C-alpha cells in the first residue's frame, strides 16, 4: 500500500474550485509537469495584508505574455481568487502562489499551441528561507561551481521552474556542510540562489547582480529601501572575489524578506550580520503595515460559492 501523503494546511483554487491542499491535483499530461512549461509568482500575506500585491501581479502577467500563455479569465479576477484562497485557508500569514501551466493538449500533440492553459493558486503557511537561528547568526552559504541556467536559454525575468541547477547546487552545499547555495555565471560572477537574490555591501556601496537573475520583488524593495536610507545601491555585475571581500551580505526573498549571510564558504563575512542588514530588515517589516506598500485582505473583492461563478 502506498504511504498516505500529508499536506500543509491551506486552500487551493484549481479547475475553477476551491479545495483543501490534499485535493489540489493536476493531470500527468500537463506540460507544466512534463516540460516545466509554466510560470508562477509568490506573494506573501503578513498579518492579514498582502505585501506589494500589484508588483507581483504585474510580474506574473508579464511572464504570462512572454511565454505566450493566456489566463482563462479576466486579469482583474486574479486578486479576488488569491484573496479567497487566503480567506478560506483561515491563515493570517501566508505564502500565496499563483501558477499558469501550458496545460494538457487533448490529442497529446507536440504543438504547445494546442494545449489548454491551466491556472492554479494556493495559500499555505509562510515559511522563511532562513530559520530563526540562521536569522540571528546569518546563513552559511556555499558558492557553487554550478552555473545558473544561461539567460540566453531561459529568460530569468520570467519566474520559472527550471530549478535543476539550483537543486543540484543545494545538494553540493549540503555535502560541503553548508546551509544554502549561490550559483555562478561561468564568467566569475555570482547570480542567485534557490528562491533568493544576493546583495553585498563594500565601502558603503551595495551591489546586487544585474543580469542572469530573477528580478525579485524583494530585491526591488531592498533597492528602494537603500535609496530611502540614502545608501548607494545598484544592480551591476558582482564578481565572486568582490562578494568574498564584502563587509555585509544579505539575501532577499518573498519567503523571509531580507536575511543576513554570516558565512561564505566557511569564512565569516565582515563581523557577522551587520548594522545595514539589520536596519533594512527593520524597515522592510515596518512597510508591511504601510498602506502604500500593502493591502488588507478585507479591501479585496470576495468570491462566493465554489468559485465557478
Ligand atoms: C530564482 C529566484 N530568484 C530570486 C527570487 C526572489 O524573488 P522575490 O523577491 O520576488 O521572492 C526567487 C523567488 O522565488 C527565485 O525563485
mmCIF file of C-alpha atoms and ligand atoms in Angstrom:
data_model
loop_
_atom_site.group_PDB
_atom_site.id
_atom_site.type_symbol
_atom_site.label_atom_id
_atom_site.label_comp_id
_atom_site.label_asym_id
_atom_site.label_seq_id
_atom_site.Cartn_x
_atom_site.Cartn_y
_atom_site.Cartn_z
ATOM 1 C CA UNK A 1 0.000 0.000 0.000
ATOM 2 C CA UNK A 2 1.244 3.465 -0.899
ATOM 3 C CA UNK A 3 2.016 5.637 2.095
ATOM 4 C CA UNK A 4 -0.623 8.280 2.814
ATOM 5 C CA UNK A 5 0.734 11.731 1.910
ATOM 6 C CA UNK A 6 0.232 14.626 4.266
ATOM 7 C CA UNK A 7 -0.102 18.264 3.199
ATOM 8 C CA UNK A 8 0.251 21.640 4.880
ATOM 9 C CA UNK A 9 -2.976 23.385 5.876
ATOM 10 C CA UNK A 10 -4.305 25.817 3.315
ATOM 11 C CA UNK A 11 -6.634 26.283 0.404
ATOM 12 C CA UNK A 12 -6.096 25.846 -3.345
ATOM 13 C CA UNK A 13 -8.017 27.012 -6.395
ATOM 14 C CA UNK A 14 -7.861 24.522 -9.249
ATOM 15 C CA UNK A 15 -10.181 23.751 -12.166
ATOM 16 C CA UNK A 16 -12.390 26.609 -11.024
ATOM 17 C CA UNK A 17 -12.923 25.280 -7.491
ATOM 18 C CA UNK A 18 -11.579 25.984 -4.006
ATOM 19 C CA UNK A 19 -10.308 22.780 -2.390
ATOM 20 C CA UNK A 20 -8.085 21.700 0.539
ATOM 21 C CA UNK A 21 -4.395 21.207 -0.367
ATOM 22 C CA UNK A 22 -4.794 17.409 -0.375
ATOM 23 C CA UNK A 23 -7.229 17.697 -3.295
ATOM 24 C CA UNK A 24 -5.211 20.122 -5.455
ATOM 25 C CA UNK A 25 -4.037 17.832 -8.281
ATOM 26 C CA UNK A 26 -3.030 18.235 -11.922
ATOM 27 C CA UNK A 27 -3.025 15.825 -14.846
ATOM 28 C CA UNK A 28 0.152 13.808 -15.514
ATOM 29 C CA UNK A 29 -0.206 15.039 -19.112
ATOM 30 C CA UNK A 30 0.138 18.701 -18.123
ATOM 31 C CA UNK A 31 3.051 20.388 -19.945
ATOM 32 C CA UNK A 32 3.822 22.111 -16.662
ATOM 33 C CA UNK A 33 4.843 18.726 -15.265
ATOM 34 C CA UNK A 34 6.256 17.103 -18.405
ATOM 35 C CA UNK A 35 8.209 20.118 -19.722
ATOM 36 C CA UNK A 36 8.398 22.599 -16.810
ATOM 37 C CA UNK A 37 6.342 24.740 -19.192
ATOM 38 C CA UNK A 38 4.770 27.120 -16.717
ATOM 39 C CA UNK A 39 5.205 30.403 -14.939
ATOM 40 C CA UNK A 40 4.304 31.345 -11.392
ATOM 41 C CA UNK A 41 4.574 34.024 -8.772
ATOM 42 C CA UNK A 42 4.545 34.088 -4.985
ATOM 43 C CA UNK A 43 3.229 36.913 -2.821
ATOM 44 C CA UNK A 44 3.162 36.965 0.952
ATOM 45 C CA UNK A 45 0.365 37.845 3.341
ATOM 46 C CA UNK A 46 1.572 39.198 6.657
ATOM 47 C CA UNK A 47 -0.939 39.660 9.486
ATOM 48 C CA UNK A 48 -3.856 39.856 7.089
ATOM 49 C CA UNK A 49 -2.212 42.135 4.496
ATOM 50 C CA UNK A 50 -0.803 41.290 1.040
ATOM 51 C CA UNK A 51 2.671 42.827 0.580
ATOM 52 C CA UNK A 52 3.265 44.547 -2.795
ATOM 53 C CA UNK A 53 0.461 42.602 -4.456
ATOM 54 C CA UNK A 54 0.394 44.861 -7.540
ATOM 55 C CA UNK A 55 4.108 44.313 -8.224
ATOM 56 C CA UNK A 56 3.651 40.519 -8.060
ATOM 57 C CA UNK A 57 0.567 40.609 -10.306
ATOM 58 C CA UNK A 58 2.385 42.813 -12.843
ATOM 59 C CA UNK A 59 5.386 40.436 -12.932
ATOM 60 C CA UNK A 60 3.084 37.392 -13.275
ATOM 61 C CA UNK A 61 1.166 38.990 -16.144
ATOM 62 C CA UNK A 62 4.405 39.999 -17.898
ATOM 63 C CA UNK A 63 5.732 36.418 -17.539
ATOM 64 C CA UNK A 64 2.475 35.024 -18.965
ATOM 65 C CA UNK A 65 2.817 37.249 -22.010
ATOM 66 C CA UNK A 66 6.478 36.374 -22.579
ATOM 67 C CA UNK A 67 5.658 32.631 -22.534
ATOM 68 C CA UNK A 68 2.637 33.141 -24.823
ATOM 69 C CA UNK A 69 0.259 31.767 -22.243
ATOM 70 C CA UNK A 70 -3.274 33.048 -21.604
ATOM 71 C CA UNK A 71 -5.145 33.333 -18.318
ATOM 72 C CA UNK A 72 -8.513 31.584 -18.571
ATOM 73 C CA UNK A 73 -10.281 34.644 -17.053
ATOM 74 C CA UNK A 74 -10.035 38.425 -16.976
ATOM 75 C CA UNK A 75 -6.854 39.597 -15.191
ATOM 76 C CA UNK A 76 -8.953 41.585 -12.709
ATOM 77 C CA UNK A 77 -10.254 38.323 -11.211
ATOM 78 C CA UNK A 78 -6.764 37.209 -10.137
ATOM 79 C CA UNK A 79 -6.604 39.190 -6.902
ATOM 80 C CA UNK A 80 -10.130 38.048 -5.934
ATOM 81 C CA UNK A 81 -9.100 34.377 -6.345
ATOM 82 C CA UNK A 82 -5.899 34.870 -4.319
ATOM 83 C CA UNK A 83 -7.746 36.720 -1.569
ATOM 84 C CA UNK A 84 -10.395 33.995 -1.436
ATOM 85 C CA UNK A 85 -7.700 31.271 -1.115
ATOM 86 C CA UNK A 86 -6.288 33.154 1.890
ATOM 87 C CA UNK A 87 -9.728 33.728 3.450
ATOM 88 C CA UNK A 88 -10.690 30.074 3.096
ATOM 89 C CA UNK A 89 -7.297 28.926 4.431
ATOM 90 C CA UNK A 90 -8.013 30.972 7.581
ATOM 91 C CA UNK A 91 -4.306 31.893 7.645
ATOM 92 C CA UNK A 92 -3.275 35.328 8.875
ATOM 93 C CA UNK A 93 0.248 34.974 7.467
ATOM 94 C CA UNK A 94 0.559 33.072 4.214
ATOM 95 C CA UNK A 95 2.636 32.049 1.199
ATOM 96 C CA UNK A 96 0.344 32.638 -1.762
ATOM 97 C CA UNK A 97 1.322 31.086 -5.071
ATOM 98 C CA UNK A 98 -0.298 31.606 -8.486
ATOM 99 C CA UNK A 99 0.636 29.283 -11.361
ATOM 100 C CA UNK A 100 -0.220 29.153 -15.045
ATOM 101 C CA UNK A 101 0.881 25.983 -16.849
ATOM 102 C CA UNK A 102 0.761 25.247 -20.573
ATOM 103 C CA UNK A 103 -1.806 22.598 -19.607
ATOM 104 C CA UNK A 104 -2.941 19.486 -21.438
ATOM 105 C CA UNK A 105 -3.161 19.055 -25.186
ATOM 106 C CA UNK A 106 -6.348 16.990 -25.844
ATOM 107 C CA UNK A 107 -4.590 14.871 -28.517
ATOM 108 C CA UNK A 108 -1.145 14.796 -26.806
ATOM 109 C CA UNK A 109 0.070 16.798 -29.800
ATOM 110 C CA UNK A 110 3.618 18.207 -29.653
ATOM 111 C CA UNK A 111 2.394 21.686 -30.558
ATOM 112 C CA UNK A 112 2.251 23.947 -27.440
ATOM 113 C CA UNK A 113 -0.495 25.987 -29.114
ATOM 114 C CA UNK A 114 -2.870 23.017 -28.791
ATOM 115 C CA UNK A 115 -2.635 22.872 -25.009
ATOM 116 C CA UNK A 116 -5.339 24.372 -22.799
ATOM 117 C CA UNK A 117 -3.584 26.584 -20.237
ATOM 118 C CA UNK A 118 -4.300 25.722 -16.590
ATOM 119 C CA UNK A 119 -4.481 28.202 -13.707
ATOM 120 C CA UNK A 120 -3.833 27.127 -10.127
ATOM 121 C CA UNK A 121 -3.443 29.150 -6.917
ATOM 122 C CA UNK A 122 -2.934 28.236 -3.295
ATOM 123 C CA UNK A 123 -2.336 29.725 0.157
ATOM 124 C CA UNK A 124 -0.284 27.798 2.744
ATOM 125 C CA UNK A 125 1.655 28.915 5.860
ATOM 126 C CA UNK A 126 4.558 31.283 5.070
ATOM 127 C CA UNK A 127 7.991 29.724 5.562
ATOM 128 C CA UNK A 128 11.322 31.594 5.545
ATOM 129 C CA UNK A 129 14.484 30.652 3.583
ATOM 130 C CA UNK A 130 16.366 31.143 6.886
ATOM 131 C CA UNK A 131 15.157 29.754 10.215
ATOM 132 C CA UNK A 132 15.222 31.765 13.466
ATOM 133 C CA UNK A 133 18.740 30.669 14.402
ATOM 134 C CA UNK A 134 20.059 31.445 10.900
ATOM 135 C CA UNK A 135 18.330 34.857 11.008
ATOM 136 C CA UNK A 136 20.273 35.662 14.188
ATOM 137 C CA UNK A 137 23.739 34.460 13.170
ATOM 138 C CA UNK A 138 23.414 34.715 9.372
ATOM 139 C CA UNK A 139 23.219 31.879 6.856
ATOM 140 C CA UNK A 140 26.243 29.765 5.993
ATOM 141 C CA UNK A 141 26.337 29.908 2.182
ATOM 142 C CA UNK A 142 28.278 27.784 -0.294
ATOM 143 C CA UNK A 143 29.411 29.292 -3.593
ATOM 144 C CA UNK A 144 28.712 26.563 -6.132
ATOM 145 C CA UNK A 145 30.753 25.596 -9.164
ATOM 146 C CA UNK A 146 27.408 25.193 -10.960
ATOM 147 C CA UNK A 147 26.295 27.964 -13.342
ATOM 148 C CA UNK A 148 22.711 29.202 -13.246
ATOM 149 C CA UNK A 149 20.899 28.321 -16.482
ATOM 150 C CA UNK A 150 22.014 30.800 -19.137
ATOM 151 C CA UNK A 151 19.776 33.816 -19.691
ATOM 152 C CA UNK A 152 20.155 33.133 -23.420
ATOM 153 C CA UNK A 153 18.411 29.775 -22.877
ATOM 154 C CA UNK A 154 15.684 30.591 -20.353
ATOM 155 C CA UNK A 155 14.706 34.214 -19.651
ATOM 156 C CA UNK A 156 15.341 34.524 -15.892
ATOM 157 C CA UNK A 157 12.997 37.520 -15.620
ATOM 158 C CA UNK A 158 10.149 35.055 -16.272
ATOM 159 C CA UNK A 159 9.645 33.342 -12.920
ATOM 160 C CA UNK A 160 10.068 29.688 -13.839
ATOM 161 C CA UNK A 161 10.511 26.139 -12.569
ATOM 162 C CA UNK A 162 13.907 25.498 -14.206
ATOM 163 C CA UNK A 163 15.426 24.588 -10.856
ATOM 164 C CA UNK A 164 17.587 21.517 -11.591
ATOM 165 C CA UNK A 165 20.752 23.650 -11.349
ATOM 166 C CA UNK A 166 19.569 25.230 -8.076
ATOM 167 C CA UNK A 167 18.638 21.868 -6.566
ATOM 168 C CA UNK A 168 21.956 20.281 -7.637
ATOM 169 C CA UNK A 169 23.629 23.295 -6.005
ATOM 170 C CA UNK A 170 21.731 22.699 -2.762
ATOM 171 C CA UNK A 171 22.966 19.081 -2.658
ATOM 172 C CA UNK A 172 26.505 20.338 -3.291
ATOM 173 C CA UNK A 173 26.117 22.798 -0.385
ATOM 174 C CA UNK A 174 24.771 20.138 1.993
ATOM 175 C CA UNK A 175 27.636 17.783 1.007
ATOM 176 C CA UNK A 176 30.047 20.614 1.905
ATOM 177 C CA UNK A 177 28.325 21.051 5.299
ATOM 178 C CA UNK A 178 26.795 24.438 4.360
ATOM 179 C CA UNK A 179 23.194 25.642 4.667
ATOM 180 C CA UNK A 180 22.391 27.155 1.291
ATOM 181 C CA UNK A 181 23.902 27.869 -2.100
ATOM 182 C CA UNK A 182 24.677 30.600 -4.585
ATOM 183 C CA UNK A 183 25.139 29.784 -8.271
ATOM 184 C CA UNK A 184 27.641 31.471 -10.582
ATOM 185 C CA UNK A 185 27.544 32.560 -14.245
ATOM 186 C CA UNK A 186 30.637 30.772 -15.577
ATOM 187 C CA UNK A 187 32.434 34.116 -16.038
ATOM 188 C CA UNK A 188 33.491 34.780 -12.451
ATOM 189 C CA UNK A 189 30.281 36.375 -11.150
ATOM 190 C CA UNK A 190 27.591 35.239 -8.736
ATOM 191 C CA UNK A 191 23.949 35.083 -9.817
ATOM 192 C CA UNK A 192 21.253 33.899 -7.386
ATOM 193 C CA UNK A 193 20.242 31.043 -5.089
ATOM 194 C CA UNK A 194 17.199 28.775 -4.750
ATOM 195 C CA UNK A 195 14.452 31.345 -4.298
ATOM 196 C CA UNK A 196 16.574 34.377 -3.434
ATOM 197 C CA UNK A 197 18.687 37.269 -4.758
ATOM 198 C CA UNK A 198 22.005 38.299 -3.230
ATOM 199 C CA UNK A 199 23.373 41.698 -2.104
ATOM 200 C CA UNK A 200 26.881 42.712 -0.998
ATOM 201 C CA UNK A 201 27.949 45.856 0.888
ATOM 202 C CA UNK A 202 31.500 47.085 0.353
ATOM 203 C CA UNK A 203 32.851 50.510 1.304
ATOM 204 C CA UNK A 204 29.375 51.983 1.748
ATOM 205 C CA UNK A 205 28.057 50.772 -1.611
ATOM 206 C CA UNK A 206 25.597 47.903 -2.111
ATOM 207 C CA UNK A 207 25.580 45.730 -5.248
ATOM 208 C CA UNK A 208 23.189 43.037 -6.480
ATOM 209 C CA UNK A 209 23.734 41.116 -9.735
ATOM 210 C CA UNK A 210 22.186 42.976 -12.669
ATOM 211 C CA UNK A 211 21.553 40.109 -15.080
ATOM 212 C CA UNK A 212 21.045 36.366 -15.230
ATOM 213 C CA UNK A 213 18.673 36.530 -12.260
ATOM 214 C CA UNK A 214 15.006 36.820 -11.448
ATOM 215 C CA UNK A 215 14.241 40.461 -10.776
ATOM 216 C CA UNK A 216 12.890 39.704 -7.309
ATOM 217 C CA UNK A 217 10.215 41.935 -5.842
ATOM 218 C CA UNK A 218 12.122 41.812 -2.536
ATOM 219 C CA UNK A 219 15.287 42.754 -4.482
ATOM 220 C CA UNK A 220 13.413 45.808 -5.816
ATOM 221 C CA UNK A 221 12.169 46.549 -2.297
ATOM 222 C CA UNK A 222 15.721 46.348 -0.882
ATOM 223 C CA UNK A 223 16.986 48.764 -3.561
ATOM 224 C CA UNK A 224 14.134 51.177 -2.758
ATOM 225 C CA UNK A 225 14.800 50.938 0.984
ATOM 226 C CA UNK A 226 18.509 51.605 0.383
ATOM 227 C CA UNK A 227 17.518 54.763 -1.506
ATOM 228 C CA UNK A 228 15.275 55.737 1.423
ATOM 229 C CA UNK A 229 18.282 55.298 3.747
ATOM 230 C CA UNK A 230 20.437 57.276 1.294
ATOM 231 C CA UNK A 231 22.820 54.351 0.869
ATOM 232 C CA UNK A 232 24.162 53.762 -2.641
ATOM 233 C CA UNK A 233 22.597 50.612 -4.085
ATOM 234 C CA UNK A 234 22.839 49.372 -7.653
ATOM 235 C CA UNK A 235 22.332 46.386 -9.919
ATOM 236 C CA UNK A 236 25.697 45.588 -11.526
ATOM 237 C CA UNK A 237 27.876 42.538 -12.219
ATOM 238 C CA UNK A 238 29.018 41.067 -8.883
ATOM 239 C CA UNK A 239 32.367 39.222 -9.116
ATOM 240 C CA UNK A 240 32.843 36.270 -6.727
ATOM 241 C CA UNK A 241 36.028 37.980 -5.465
ATOM 242 C CA UNK A 242 34.060 41.144 -4.548
ATOM 243 C CA UNK A 243 31.454 39.084 -2.720
ATOM 244 C CA UNK A 244 34.201 37.386 -0.731
ATOM 245 C CA UNK A 245 35.593 40.791 0.283
ATOM 246 C CA UNK A 246 32.192 42.218 1.321
ATOM 247 C CA UNK A 247 31.578 43.947 4.649
ATOM 248 C CA UNK A 248 27.983 42.651 4.786
ATOM 249 C CA UNK A 249 25.984 40.213 2.677
ATOM 250 C CA UNK A 250 22.243 39.625 2.696
ATOM 251 C CA UNK A 251 19.746 37.691 0.604
ATOM 252 C CA UNK A 252 16.220 38.727 -0.385
ATOM 253 C CA UNK A 253 13.096 36.638 -0.967
ATOM 254 C CA UNK A 254 9.343 36.818 -0.512
ATOM 255 C CA UNK A 255 9.967 33.793 1.728
ATOM 256 C CA UNK A 256 11.595 35.700 4.590
ATOM 257 C CA UNK A 257 12.335 39.191 3.285
ATOM 258 C CA UNK A 258 15.859 40.464 3.935
ATOM 259 C CA UNK A 259 18.044 37.801 5.560
ATOM 260 C CA UNK A 260 21.690 38.036 6.716
ATOM 261 C CA UNK A 261 24.559 35.872 5.442
ATOM 262 C CA UNK A 262 27.025 35.134 8.247
ATOM 263 C CA UNK A 263 29.474 32.858 6.475
ATOM 264 C CA UNK A 264 30.598 32.338 2.906
ATOM 265 C CA UNK A 265 32.388 29.099 2.046
ATOM 266 C CA UNK A 266 33.185 28.708 5.745
ATOM 267 C CA UNK A 267 34.664 32.217 6.212
ATOM 268 C CA UNK A 268 32.940 34.795 8.417
ATOM 269 C CA UNK A 269 31.528 37.727 6.399
ATOM 270 C CA UNK A 270 32.833 41.003 7.858
ATOM 271 C CA UNK A 271 31.988 40.959 11.572
ATOM 272 C CA UNK A 272 28.920 38.737 11.033
ATOM 273 C CA UNK A 273 25.371 40.105 10.398
ATOM 274 C CA UNK A 274 25.893 43.862 10.164
ATOM 275 C CA UNK A 275 24.055 47.089 11.028
ATOM 276 C CA UNK A 276 22.892 47.911 7.481
ATOM 277 C CA UNK A 277 21.231 44.492 7.081
ATOM 278 C CA UNK A 278 19.559 44.950 10.490
ATOM 279 C CA UNK A 279 18.293 48.448 9.551
ATOM 280 C CA UNK A 280 16.935 47.198 6.199
ATOM 281 C CA UNK A 281 15.183 44.283 7.895
ATOM 282 C CA UNK A 282 13.509 46.645 10.345
ATOM 283 C CA UNK A 283 12.323 48.968 7.554
ATOM 284 C CA UNK A 284 11.183 46.024 5.414
ATOM 285 C CA UNK A 285 8.853 44.730 8.131
ATOM 286 C CA UNK A 286 7.628 48.237 9.002
ATOM 287 C CA UNK A 287 6.398 48.600 5.385
ATOM 288 C CA UNK A 288 4.090 45.608 5.857
ATOM 289 C CA UNK A 289 1.533 47.745 7.687
ATOM 290 C CA UNK A 290 2.009 50.782 5.416
ATOM 291 C CA UNK A 291 -0.971 51.149 3.007
ATOM 292 C CA UNK A 292 1.422 52.447 0.331
ATOM 293 C CA UNK A 293 3.111 49.024 0.307
ATOM 294 C CA UNK A 294 0.412 46.607 1.423
ATOM 295 C CA UNK A 295 -3.304 45.952 1.130
ATOM 296 C CA UNK A 296 -5.646 44.354 3.676
ATOM 297 C CA UNK A 297 -7.440 41.179 2.704
ATOM 298 C CA UNK A 298 -10.700 42.892 3.659
ATOM 299 C CA UNK A 299 -10.121 45.553 0.975
ATOM 300 C CA UNK A 300 -10.013 42.967 -1.821
ATOM 301 C CA UNK A 301 -13.108 41.631 -3.605
ATOM 302 C CA UNK A 302 -14.536 38.306 -2.459
ATOM 303 C CA UNK A 303 -15.927 35.309 -4.319
ATOM 304 C CA UNK A 304 -18.954 33.318 -3.326
ATOM 305 C CA UNK A 305 -19.901 29.672 -3.754
ATOM 306 C CA UNK A 306 -17.398 27.198 -5.207
ATOM 307 C CA UNK A 307 -15.649 29.855 -7.303
ATOM 308 C CA UNK A 308 -17.228 28.868 -10.614
ATOM 309 C CA UNK A 309 -19.459 31.930 -10.753
HETATM 310 C C1 LIG B 1 15.288 32.017 -8.751
HETATM 311 C C2 LIG B 1 14.749 33.056 -7.834
HETATM 312 N N1 LIG B 1 15.456 34.181 -7.610
HETATM 313 C C3 LIG B 1 15.002 35.144 -6.776
HETATM 314 C C4 LIG B 1 13.807 35.004 -6.100
HETATM 315 C C5 LIG B 1 13.318 36.113 -5.159
HETATM 316 O O1 LIG B 1 12.213 36.774 -5.725
HETATM 317 P P1 LIG B 1 11.120 37.532 -4.837
HETATM 318 O O2 LIG B 1 11.846 38.551 -4.049
HETATM 319 O O3 LIG B 1 10.176 38.114 -5.830
HETATM 320 O O4 LIG B 1 10.500 36.496 -3.956
HETATM 321 C C6 LIG B 1 13.029 33.857 -6.315
HETATM 322 C C7 LIG B 1 11.750 33.688 -5.630
HETATM 323 O O5 LIG B 1 11.215 32.612 -5.554
HETATM 324 C C8 LIG B 1 13.504 32.870 -7.212
HETATM 325 O O6 LIG B 1 12.785 31.770 -7.453
#
